[in-house]
Tab-separated table of C-alpha atoms in Angstrom:
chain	number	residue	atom	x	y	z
A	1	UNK	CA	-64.860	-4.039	37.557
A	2	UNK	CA	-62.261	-6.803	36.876
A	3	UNK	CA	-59.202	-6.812	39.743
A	4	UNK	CA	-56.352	-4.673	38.482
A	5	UNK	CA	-53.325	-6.877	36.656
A	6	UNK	CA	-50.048	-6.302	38.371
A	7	UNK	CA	-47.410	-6.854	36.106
A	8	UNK	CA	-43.336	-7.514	35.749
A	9	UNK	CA	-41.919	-6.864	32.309
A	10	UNK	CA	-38.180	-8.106	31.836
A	11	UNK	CA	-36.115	-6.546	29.253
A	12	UNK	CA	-36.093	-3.074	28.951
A	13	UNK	CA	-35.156	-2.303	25.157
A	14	UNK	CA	-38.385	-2.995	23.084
A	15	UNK	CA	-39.932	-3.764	26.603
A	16	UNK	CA	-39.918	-0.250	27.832
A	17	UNK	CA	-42.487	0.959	25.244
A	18	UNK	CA	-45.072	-1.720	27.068
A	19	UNK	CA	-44.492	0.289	30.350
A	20	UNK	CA	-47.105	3.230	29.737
A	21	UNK	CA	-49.503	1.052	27.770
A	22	UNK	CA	-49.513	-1.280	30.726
A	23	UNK	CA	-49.606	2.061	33.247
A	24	UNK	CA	-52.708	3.507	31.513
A	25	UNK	CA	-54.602	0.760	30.831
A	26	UNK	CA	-58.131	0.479	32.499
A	27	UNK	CA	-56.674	-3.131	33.727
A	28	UNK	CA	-53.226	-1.799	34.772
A	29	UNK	CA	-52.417	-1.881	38.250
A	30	UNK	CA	-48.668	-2.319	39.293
A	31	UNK	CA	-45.851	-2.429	36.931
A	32	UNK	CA	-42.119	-3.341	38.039
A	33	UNK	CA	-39.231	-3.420	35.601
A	34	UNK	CA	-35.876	-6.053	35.192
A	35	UNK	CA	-32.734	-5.490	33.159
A	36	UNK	CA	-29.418	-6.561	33.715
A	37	UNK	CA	-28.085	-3.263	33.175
A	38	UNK	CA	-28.423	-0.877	36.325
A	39	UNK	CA	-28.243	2.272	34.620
A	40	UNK	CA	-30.881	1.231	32.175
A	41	UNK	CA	-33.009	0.591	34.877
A	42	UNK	CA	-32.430	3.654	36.560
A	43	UNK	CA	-33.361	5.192	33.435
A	44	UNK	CA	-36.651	3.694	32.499
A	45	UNK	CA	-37.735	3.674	36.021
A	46	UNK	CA	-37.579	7.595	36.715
A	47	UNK	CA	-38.626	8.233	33.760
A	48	UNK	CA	-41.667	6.144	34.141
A	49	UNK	CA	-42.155	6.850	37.796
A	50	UNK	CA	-41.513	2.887	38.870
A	51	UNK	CA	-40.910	2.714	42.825
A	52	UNK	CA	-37.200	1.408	43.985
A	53	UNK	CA	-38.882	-1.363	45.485
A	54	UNK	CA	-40.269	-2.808	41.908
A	55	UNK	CA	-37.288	-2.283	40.000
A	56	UNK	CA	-34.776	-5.358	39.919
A	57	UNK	CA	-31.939	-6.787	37.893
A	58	UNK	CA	-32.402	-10.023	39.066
A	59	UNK	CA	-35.284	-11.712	36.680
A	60	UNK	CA	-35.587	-14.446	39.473
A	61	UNK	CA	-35.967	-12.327	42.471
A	62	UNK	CA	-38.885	-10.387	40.511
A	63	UNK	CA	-40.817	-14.116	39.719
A	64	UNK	CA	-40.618	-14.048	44.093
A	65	UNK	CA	-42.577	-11.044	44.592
A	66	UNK	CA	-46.320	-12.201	45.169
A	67	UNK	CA	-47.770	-8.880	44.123
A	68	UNK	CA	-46.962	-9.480	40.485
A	69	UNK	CA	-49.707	-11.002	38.399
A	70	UNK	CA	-47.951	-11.696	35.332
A	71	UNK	CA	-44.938	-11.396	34.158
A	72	UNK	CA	-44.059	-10.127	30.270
A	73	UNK	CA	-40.467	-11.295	28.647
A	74	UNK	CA	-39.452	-9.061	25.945
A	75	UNK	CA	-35.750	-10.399	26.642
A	76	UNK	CA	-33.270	-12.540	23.779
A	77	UNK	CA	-34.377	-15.255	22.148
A	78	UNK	CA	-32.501	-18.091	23.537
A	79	UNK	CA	-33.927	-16.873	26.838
A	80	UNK	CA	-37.550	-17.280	25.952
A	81	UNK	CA	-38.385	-20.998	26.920
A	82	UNK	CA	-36.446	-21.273	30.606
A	83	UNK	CA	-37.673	-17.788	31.341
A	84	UNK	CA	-41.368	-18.627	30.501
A	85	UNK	CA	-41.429	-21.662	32.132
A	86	UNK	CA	-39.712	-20.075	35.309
A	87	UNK	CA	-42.802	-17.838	34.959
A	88	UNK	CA	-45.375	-20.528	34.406
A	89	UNK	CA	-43.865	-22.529	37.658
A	90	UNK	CA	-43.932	-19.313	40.012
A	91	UNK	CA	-47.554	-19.032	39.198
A	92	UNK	CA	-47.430	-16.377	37.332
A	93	UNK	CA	-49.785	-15.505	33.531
A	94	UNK	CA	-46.878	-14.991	31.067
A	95	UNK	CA	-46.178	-13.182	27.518
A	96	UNK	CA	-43.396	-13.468	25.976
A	97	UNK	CA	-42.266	-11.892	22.430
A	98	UNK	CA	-40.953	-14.066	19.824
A	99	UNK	CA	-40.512	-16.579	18.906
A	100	UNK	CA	-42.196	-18.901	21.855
A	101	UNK	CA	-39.120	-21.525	21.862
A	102	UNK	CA	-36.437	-23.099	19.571
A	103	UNK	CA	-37.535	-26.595	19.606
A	104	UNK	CA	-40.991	-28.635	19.074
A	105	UNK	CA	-39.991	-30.429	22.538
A	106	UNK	CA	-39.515	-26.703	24.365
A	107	UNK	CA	-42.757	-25.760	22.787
A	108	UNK	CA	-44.756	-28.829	24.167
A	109	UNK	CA	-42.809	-28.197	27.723
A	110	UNK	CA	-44.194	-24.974	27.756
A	111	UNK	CA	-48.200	-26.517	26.300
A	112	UNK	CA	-47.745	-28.855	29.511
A	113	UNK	CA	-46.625	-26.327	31.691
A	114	UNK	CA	-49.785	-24.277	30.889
A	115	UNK	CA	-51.838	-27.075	31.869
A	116	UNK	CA	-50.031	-28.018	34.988
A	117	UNK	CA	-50.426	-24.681	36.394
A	118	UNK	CA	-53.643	-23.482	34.675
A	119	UNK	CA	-51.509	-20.179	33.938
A	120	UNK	CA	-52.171	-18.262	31.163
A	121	UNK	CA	-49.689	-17.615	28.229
A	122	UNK	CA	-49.712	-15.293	25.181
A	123	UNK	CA	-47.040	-15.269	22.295
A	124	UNK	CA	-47.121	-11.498	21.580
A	125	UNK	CA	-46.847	-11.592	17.818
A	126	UNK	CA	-47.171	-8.132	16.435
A	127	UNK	CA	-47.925	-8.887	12.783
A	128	UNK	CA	-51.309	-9.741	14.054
A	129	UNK	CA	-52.503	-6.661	15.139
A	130	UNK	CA	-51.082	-4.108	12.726
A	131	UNK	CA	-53.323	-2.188	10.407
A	132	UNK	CA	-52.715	-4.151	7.560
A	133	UNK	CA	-53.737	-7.572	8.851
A	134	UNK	CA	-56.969	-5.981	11.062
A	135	UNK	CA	-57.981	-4.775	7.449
A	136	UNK	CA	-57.444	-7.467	5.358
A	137	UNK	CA	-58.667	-9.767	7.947
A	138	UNK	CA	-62.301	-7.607	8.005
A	139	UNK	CA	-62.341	-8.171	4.364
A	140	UNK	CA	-62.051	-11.528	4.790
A	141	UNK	CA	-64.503	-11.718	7.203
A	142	UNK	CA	-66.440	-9.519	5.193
A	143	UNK	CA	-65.832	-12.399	2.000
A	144	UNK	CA	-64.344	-9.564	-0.371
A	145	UNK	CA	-61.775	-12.033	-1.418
A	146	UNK	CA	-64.218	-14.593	-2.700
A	147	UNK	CA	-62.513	-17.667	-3.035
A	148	UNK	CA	-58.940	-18.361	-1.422
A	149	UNK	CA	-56.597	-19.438	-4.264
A	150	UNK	CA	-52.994	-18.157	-2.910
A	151	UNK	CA	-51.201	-16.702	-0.033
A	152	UNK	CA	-47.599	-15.333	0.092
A	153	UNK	CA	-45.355	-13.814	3.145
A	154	UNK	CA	-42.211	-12.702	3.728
A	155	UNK	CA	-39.788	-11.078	6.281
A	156	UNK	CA	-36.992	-9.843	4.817
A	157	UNK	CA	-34.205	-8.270	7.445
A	158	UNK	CA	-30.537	-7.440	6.685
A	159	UNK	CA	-29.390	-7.165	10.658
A	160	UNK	CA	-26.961	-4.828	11.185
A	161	UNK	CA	-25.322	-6.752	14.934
A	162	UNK	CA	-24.187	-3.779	16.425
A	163	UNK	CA	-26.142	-3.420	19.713
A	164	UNK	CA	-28.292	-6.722	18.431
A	165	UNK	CA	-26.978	-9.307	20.562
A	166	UNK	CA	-24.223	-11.942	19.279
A	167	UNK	CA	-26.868	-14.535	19.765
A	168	UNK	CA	-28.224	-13.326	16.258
A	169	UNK	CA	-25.034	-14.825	14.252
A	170	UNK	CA	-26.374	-17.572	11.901
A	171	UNK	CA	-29.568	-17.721	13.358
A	172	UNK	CA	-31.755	-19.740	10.802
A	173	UNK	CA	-33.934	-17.900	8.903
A	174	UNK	CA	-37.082	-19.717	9.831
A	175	UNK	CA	-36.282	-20.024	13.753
A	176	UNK	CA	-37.659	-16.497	14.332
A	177	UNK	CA	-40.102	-17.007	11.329
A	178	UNK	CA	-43.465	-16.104	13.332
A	179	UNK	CA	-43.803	-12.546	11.636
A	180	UNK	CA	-43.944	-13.905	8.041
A	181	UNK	CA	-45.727	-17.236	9.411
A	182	UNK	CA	-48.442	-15.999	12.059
A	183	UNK	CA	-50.262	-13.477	9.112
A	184	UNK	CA	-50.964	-16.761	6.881
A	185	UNK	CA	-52.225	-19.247	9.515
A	186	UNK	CA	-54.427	-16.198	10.481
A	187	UNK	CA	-55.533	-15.574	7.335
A	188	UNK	CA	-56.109	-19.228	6.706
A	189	UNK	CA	-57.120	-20.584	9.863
A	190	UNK	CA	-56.480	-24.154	8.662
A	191	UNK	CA	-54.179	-26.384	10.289
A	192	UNK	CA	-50.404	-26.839	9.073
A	193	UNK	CA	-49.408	-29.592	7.413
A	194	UNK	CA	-46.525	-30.094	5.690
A	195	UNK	CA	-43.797	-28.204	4.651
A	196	UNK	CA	-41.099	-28.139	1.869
A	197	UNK	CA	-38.453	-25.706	2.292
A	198	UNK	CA	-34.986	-24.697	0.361
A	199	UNK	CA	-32.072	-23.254	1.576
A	200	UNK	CA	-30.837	-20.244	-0.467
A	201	UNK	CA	-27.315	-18.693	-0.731
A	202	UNK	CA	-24.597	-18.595	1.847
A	203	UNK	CA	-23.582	-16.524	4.978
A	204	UNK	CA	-20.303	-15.982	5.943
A	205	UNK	CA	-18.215	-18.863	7.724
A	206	UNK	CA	-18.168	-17.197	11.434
A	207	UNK	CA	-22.157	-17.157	11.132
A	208	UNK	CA	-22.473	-20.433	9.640
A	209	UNK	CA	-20.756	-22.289	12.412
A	210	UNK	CA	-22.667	-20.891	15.657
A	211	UNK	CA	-25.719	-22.694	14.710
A	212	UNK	CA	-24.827	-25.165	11.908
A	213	UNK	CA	-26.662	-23.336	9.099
A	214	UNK	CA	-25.145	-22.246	6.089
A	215	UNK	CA	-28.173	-20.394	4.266
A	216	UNK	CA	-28.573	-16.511	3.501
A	217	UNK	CA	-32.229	-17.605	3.354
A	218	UNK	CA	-35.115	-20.102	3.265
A	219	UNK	CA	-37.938	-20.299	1.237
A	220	UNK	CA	-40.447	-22.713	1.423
A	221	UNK	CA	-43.931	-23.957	0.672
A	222	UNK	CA	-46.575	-25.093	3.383
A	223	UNK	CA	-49.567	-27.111	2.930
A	224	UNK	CA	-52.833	-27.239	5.144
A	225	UNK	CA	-55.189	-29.824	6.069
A	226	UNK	CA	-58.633	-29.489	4.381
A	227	UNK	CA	-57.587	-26.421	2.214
A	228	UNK	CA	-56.306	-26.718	-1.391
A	229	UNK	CA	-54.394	-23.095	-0.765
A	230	UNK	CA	-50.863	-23.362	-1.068
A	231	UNK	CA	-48.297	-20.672	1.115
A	232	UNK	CA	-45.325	-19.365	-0.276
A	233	UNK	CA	-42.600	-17.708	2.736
A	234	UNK	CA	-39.195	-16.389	3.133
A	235	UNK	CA	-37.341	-15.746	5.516
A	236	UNK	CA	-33.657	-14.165	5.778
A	237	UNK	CA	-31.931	-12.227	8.163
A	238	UNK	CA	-28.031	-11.533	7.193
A	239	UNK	CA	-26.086	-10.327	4.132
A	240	UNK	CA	-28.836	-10.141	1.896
A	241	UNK	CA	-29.463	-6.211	1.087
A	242	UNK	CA	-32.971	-5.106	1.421
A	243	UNK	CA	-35.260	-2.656	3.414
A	244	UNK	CA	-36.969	-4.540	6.225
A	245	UNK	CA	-40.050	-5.931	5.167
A	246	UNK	CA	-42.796	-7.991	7.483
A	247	UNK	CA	-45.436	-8.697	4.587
A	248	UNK	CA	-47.946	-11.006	3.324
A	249	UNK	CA	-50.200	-11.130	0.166
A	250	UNK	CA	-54.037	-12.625	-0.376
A	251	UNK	CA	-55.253	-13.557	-3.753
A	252	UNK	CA	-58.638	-14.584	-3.645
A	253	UNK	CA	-61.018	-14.974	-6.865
A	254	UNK	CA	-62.871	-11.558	-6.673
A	255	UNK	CA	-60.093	-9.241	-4.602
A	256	UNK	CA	-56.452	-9.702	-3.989
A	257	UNK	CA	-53.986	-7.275	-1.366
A	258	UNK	CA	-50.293	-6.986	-1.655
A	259	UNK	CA	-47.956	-5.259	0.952
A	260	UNK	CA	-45.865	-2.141	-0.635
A	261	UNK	CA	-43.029	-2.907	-2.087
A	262	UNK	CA	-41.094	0.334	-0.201
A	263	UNK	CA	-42.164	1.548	2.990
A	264	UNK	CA	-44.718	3.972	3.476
A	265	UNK	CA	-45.073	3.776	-0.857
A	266	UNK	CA	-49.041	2.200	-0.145
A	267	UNK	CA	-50.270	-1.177	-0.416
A	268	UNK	CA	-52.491	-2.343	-3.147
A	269	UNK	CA	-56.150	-3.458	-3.657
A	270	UNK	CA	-57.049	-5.207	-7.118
A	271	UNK	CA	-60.328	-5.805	-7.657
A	272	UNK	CA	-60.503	-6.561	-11.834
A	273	UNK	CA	-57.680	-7.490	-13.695
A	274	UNK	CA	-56.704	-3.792	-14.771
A	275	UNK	CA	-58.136	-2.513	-11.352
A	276	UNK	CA	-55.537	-1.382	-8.682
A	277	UNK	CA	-55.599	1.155	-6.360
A	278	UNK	CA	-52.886	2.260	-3.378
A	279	UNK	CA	-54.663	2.295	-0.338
A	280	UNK	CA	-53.077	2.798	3.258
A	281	UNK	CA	-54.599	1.099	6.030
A	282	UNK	CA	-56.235	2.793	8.356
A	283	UNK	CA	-55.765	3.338	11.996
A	284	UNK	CA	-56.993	0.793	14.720
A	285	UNK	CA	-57.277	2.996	18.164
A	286	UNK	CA	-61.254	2.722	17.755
A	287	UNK	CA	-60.792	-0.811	18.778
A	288	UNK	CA	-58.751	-0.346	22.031
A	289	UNK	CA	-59.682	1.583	25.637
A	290	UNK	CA	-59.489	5.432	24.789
A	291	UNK	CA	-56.663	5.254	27.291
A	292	UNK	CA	-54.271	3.657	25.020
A	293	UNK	CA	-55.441	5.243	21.933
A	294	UNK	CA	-52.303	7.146	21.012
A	295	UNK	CA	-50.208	4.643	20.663
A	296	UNK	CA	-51.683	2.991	17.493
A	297	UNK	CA	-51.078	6.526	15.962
A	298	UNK	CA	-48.283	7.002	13.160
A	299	UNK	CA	-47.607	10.337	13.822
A	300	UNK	CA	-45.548	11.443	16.758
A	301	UNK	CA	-47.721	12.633	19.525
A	302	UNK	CA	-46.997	16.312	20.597
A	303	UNK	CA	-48.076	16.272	23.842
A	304	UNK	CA	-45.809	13.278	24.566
A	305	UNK	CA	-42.136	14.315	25.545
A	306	UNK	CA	-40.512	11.114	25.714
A	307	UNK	CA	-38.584	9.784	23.210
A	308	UNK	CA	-39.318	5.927	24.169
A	309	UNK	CA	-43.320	6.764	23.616
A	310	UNK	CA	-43.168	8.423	20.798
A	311	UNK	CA	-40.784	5.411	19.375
A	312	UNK	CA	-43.716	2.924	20.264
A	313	UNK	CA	-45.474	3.393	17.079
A	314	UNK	CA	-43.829	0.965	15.337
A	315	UNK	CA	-44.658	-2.280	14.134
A	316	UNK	CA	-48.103	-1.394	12.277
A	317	UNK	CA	-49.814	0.173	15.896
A	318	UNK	CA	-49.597	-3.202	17.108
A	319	UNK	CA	-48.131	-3.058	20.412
A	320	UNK	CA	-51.083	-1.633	22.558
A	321	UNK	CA	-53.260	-4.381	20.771
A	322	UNK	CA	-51.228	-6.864	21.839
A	323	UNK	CA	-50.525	-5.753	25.509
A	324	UNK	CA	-54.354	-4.965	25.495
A	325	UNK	CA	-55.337	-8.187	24.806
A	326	UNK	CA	-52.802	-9.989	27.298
A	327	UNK	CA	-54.315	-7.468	30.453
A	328	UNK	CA	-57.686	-8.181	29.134
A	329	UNK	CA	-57.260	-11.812	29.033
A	330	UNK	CA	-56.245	-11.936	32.709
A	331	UNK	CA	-58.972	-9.677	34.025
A	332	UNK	CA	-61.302	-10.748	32.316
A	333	UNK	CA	-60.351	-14.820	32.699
A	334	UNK	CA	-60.335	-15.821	29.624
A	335	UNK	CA	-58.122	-17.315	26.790
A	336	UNK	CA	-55.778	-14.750	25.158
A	337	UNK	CA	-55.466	-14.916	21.642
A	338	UNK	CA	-51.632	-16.533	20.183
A	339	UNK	CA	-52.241	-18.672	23.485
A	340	UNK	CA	-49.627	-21.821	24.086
A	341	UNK	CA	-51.116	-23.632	21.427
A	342	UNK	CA	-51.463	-21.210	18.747
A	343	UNK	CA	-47.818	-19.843	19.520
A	344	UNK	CA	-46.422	-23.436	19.537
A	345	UNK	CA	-48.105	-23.813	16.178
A	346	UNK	CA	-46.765	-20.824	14.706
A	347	UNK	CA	-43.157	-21.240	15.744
A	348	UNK	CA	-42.779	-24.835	14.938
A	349	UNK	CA	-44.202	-24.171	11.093
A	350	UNK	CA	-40.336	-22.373	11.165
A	351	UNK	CA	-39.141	-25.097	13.261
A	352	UNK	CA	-40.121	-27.583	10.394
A	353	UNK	CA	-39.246	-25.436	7.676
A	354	UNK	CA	-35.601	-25.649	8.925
A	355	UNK	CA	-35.477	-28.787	9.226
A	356	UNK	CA	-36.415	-29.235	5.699
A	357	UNK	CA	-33.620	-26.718	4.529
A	358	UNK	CA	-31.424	-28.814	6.479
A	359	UNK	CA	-32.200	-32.492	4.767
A	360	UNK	CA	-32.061	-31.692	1.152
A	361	UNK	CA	-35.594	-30.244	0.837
A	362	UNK	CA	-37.021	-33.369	2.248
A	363	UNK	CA	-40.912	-33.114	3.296
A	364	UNK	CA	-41.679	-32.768	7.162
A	365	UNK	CA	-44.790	-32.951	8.429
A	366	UNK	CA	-45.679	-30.454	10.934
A	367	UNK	CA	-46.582	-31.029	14.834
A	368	UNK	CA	-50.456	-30.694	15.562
A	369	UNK	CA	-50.625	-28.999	18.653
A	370	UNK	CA	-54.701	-29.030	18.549
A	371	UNK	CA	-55.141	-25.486	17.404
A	372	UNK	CA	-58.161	-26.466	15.191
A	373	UNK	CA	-59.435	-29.571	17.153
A	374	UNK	CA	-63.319	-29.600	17.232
């Protein structure tokens, strides 16, 4: 039996639904909490039973406690890349939610941080662990598709700020592009090349001016090395009106998959030119400890009382796949999956995209981080 993982998770808003995955994981040994807010951490520690002497508001003065194992950030996004590398340099395995940085050069910090330390880090991208991808990935796998001809994605978000964090104002599209981006360099598994992107609309003139960019939304097209498959993604986050959509489509030359239009409406198989059929995606539990089964589940759980577990079912059952595979990695010593270089990958295709929405539409070619290096 591996060591149990001891582990700090800052940010207690989406992070408090990785507490009791983390607590009842075969792995799981210690968990303290951090948040700013004292009576949030009050809160979340009675109601998941966390002693005094694990709880803290200071992020810094939980990296000094020598217990902890690893620490997961589930904080704002201009706090990812000097919290992870904090981490990193305290010795400690990190995860971190997205996206992994805003800048190629933070993303290679954190690559040569990794290596420095010999820590372990995990970008803990949902959209590659909800039902939908585990099932079109095993019929990929499976070569139901045939032939690859053309992927699309998109993640389409009209934020309402209240409660969101004014660091959200004009944030470009494609800087927290990983959910529409990650699905497609799964599905491919070919290395990014290049990357053509268009700015699209306007946002409002307070938004526009926090971070230079103008656009209600990008949209651009991404080439790969040694593949003749051509992506299609968009990205927008403000003003635009449309239910919340994390999708991706697969046309292949003998099955193709696209993501419902409307939630919970059912995604569609083709399989002949007049042959469709809605299908929903099954559930994924069968692949995770029977410990941390329920939370994959889409139906509220009766014998669960508390409101934050039964509101961790969201994003496609992904979350205990995600903190499973983190725990797992560390036990187990291994390399998680959406490591440092897979992560760096995936954010800096959005990275690049922007840039390209920025200069006219002008090419960029994107940073090769290694992920496919033989």
């Amino acid at each position: 039996m591996a060591k149990k993982v001891n582990i700090g998770v800052v940010g207690l808003g989406f992070g408090r639904e990785f507490v009791p995955i983390f607590q009842n994981h075969p792995y799981g040994g210690k968990v303290a909490i951090c948040t700013r807010t004292p009576s949030t951490l009050k809160a979340v520690g009675d109601e998941f039973g966390i002693p005094e002497e694990l709880r803290y508001t200071d992020y810094y003065e939980m990296l000094k406690n020598p217990e902890l194992d690893a620490i997961h950030i589930v904080t704002p996004v201009p706090e990812h890349y000097r919290q992870t590398i904090a981490a990193l340099e305290a010795g400690k395995h990190c995860a971190c939610t997205v996206p992994m940085a805003l800048s190629i050069e933070e993303c290679q910090h954190i690559i040569d941080t990794c290596k420095k330390t010999g820590k372990k880090y995990m970008m803990m991208e949902t959209s590659l662990y909800t039902r939908e991808f585990l099932y079109v990935k095993k019929l990929l796998d499976e070569g139901k598709f045939g032939r690859l001809q053309f992927v699309r994605s998109d993640h389409t978000q009209n934020l309402a700020m209240d409660g969101w964090g004014s660091y959200w104002d004009g944030l470009p599209p494609f800087y927290y592009g990983t959910h529409a981006l990650s699905p497609v360099l799964g599905i491919l598994q070919k290395q990014p090349k290049s990357v053509i992107c268009h700015g699209t609309g306007h946002v409002s003139a307070d938004k526009a001016e926090k971070y230079g960019c103008p656009f209600a939304g990008e949209t651009a097209t991404f080439t790969f090395k040694d593949s003749d498959v051509v992506v299609e993604s968009t990205r927008w986050l403000f003003e635009t009106i449309r239910q919340c959509r994390e999708g991706f489509d697969v046309y292949g030359t003998d099955m193709s998959f696209e993501w419902e239009q409307v939630i919970d409406d059912g995604h569609v198989i083709y399989t002949g030119t007049d042959d469709a059929e809605k299908i929903v995606c099954p559930d994924t539990g069968e692949m995770l400890p029977e410990s941390i089964r329920k939370y994959t589940l889409r139906e509220a759980i009766s014998d669960v009382s508390q409101a934050s577990f039964r509101q961790g079912l969201g994003h496609g059952g992904s979350h205990p796949h995600i903190a499973h595979q983190f725990i797992s990695a560390i036990a187990e010593d291994r390399t998680p999956p959406v490591n440092e270089i897979e992560a760096a990958t995936i954010t800096c295709m959005g990275i690049s995209a922007h840039k390209s929405a920025m200069n006219g539409s002008a090419p960029v070619e994107i940073p090769d981080f290694g992920m496919f290096a033989k």
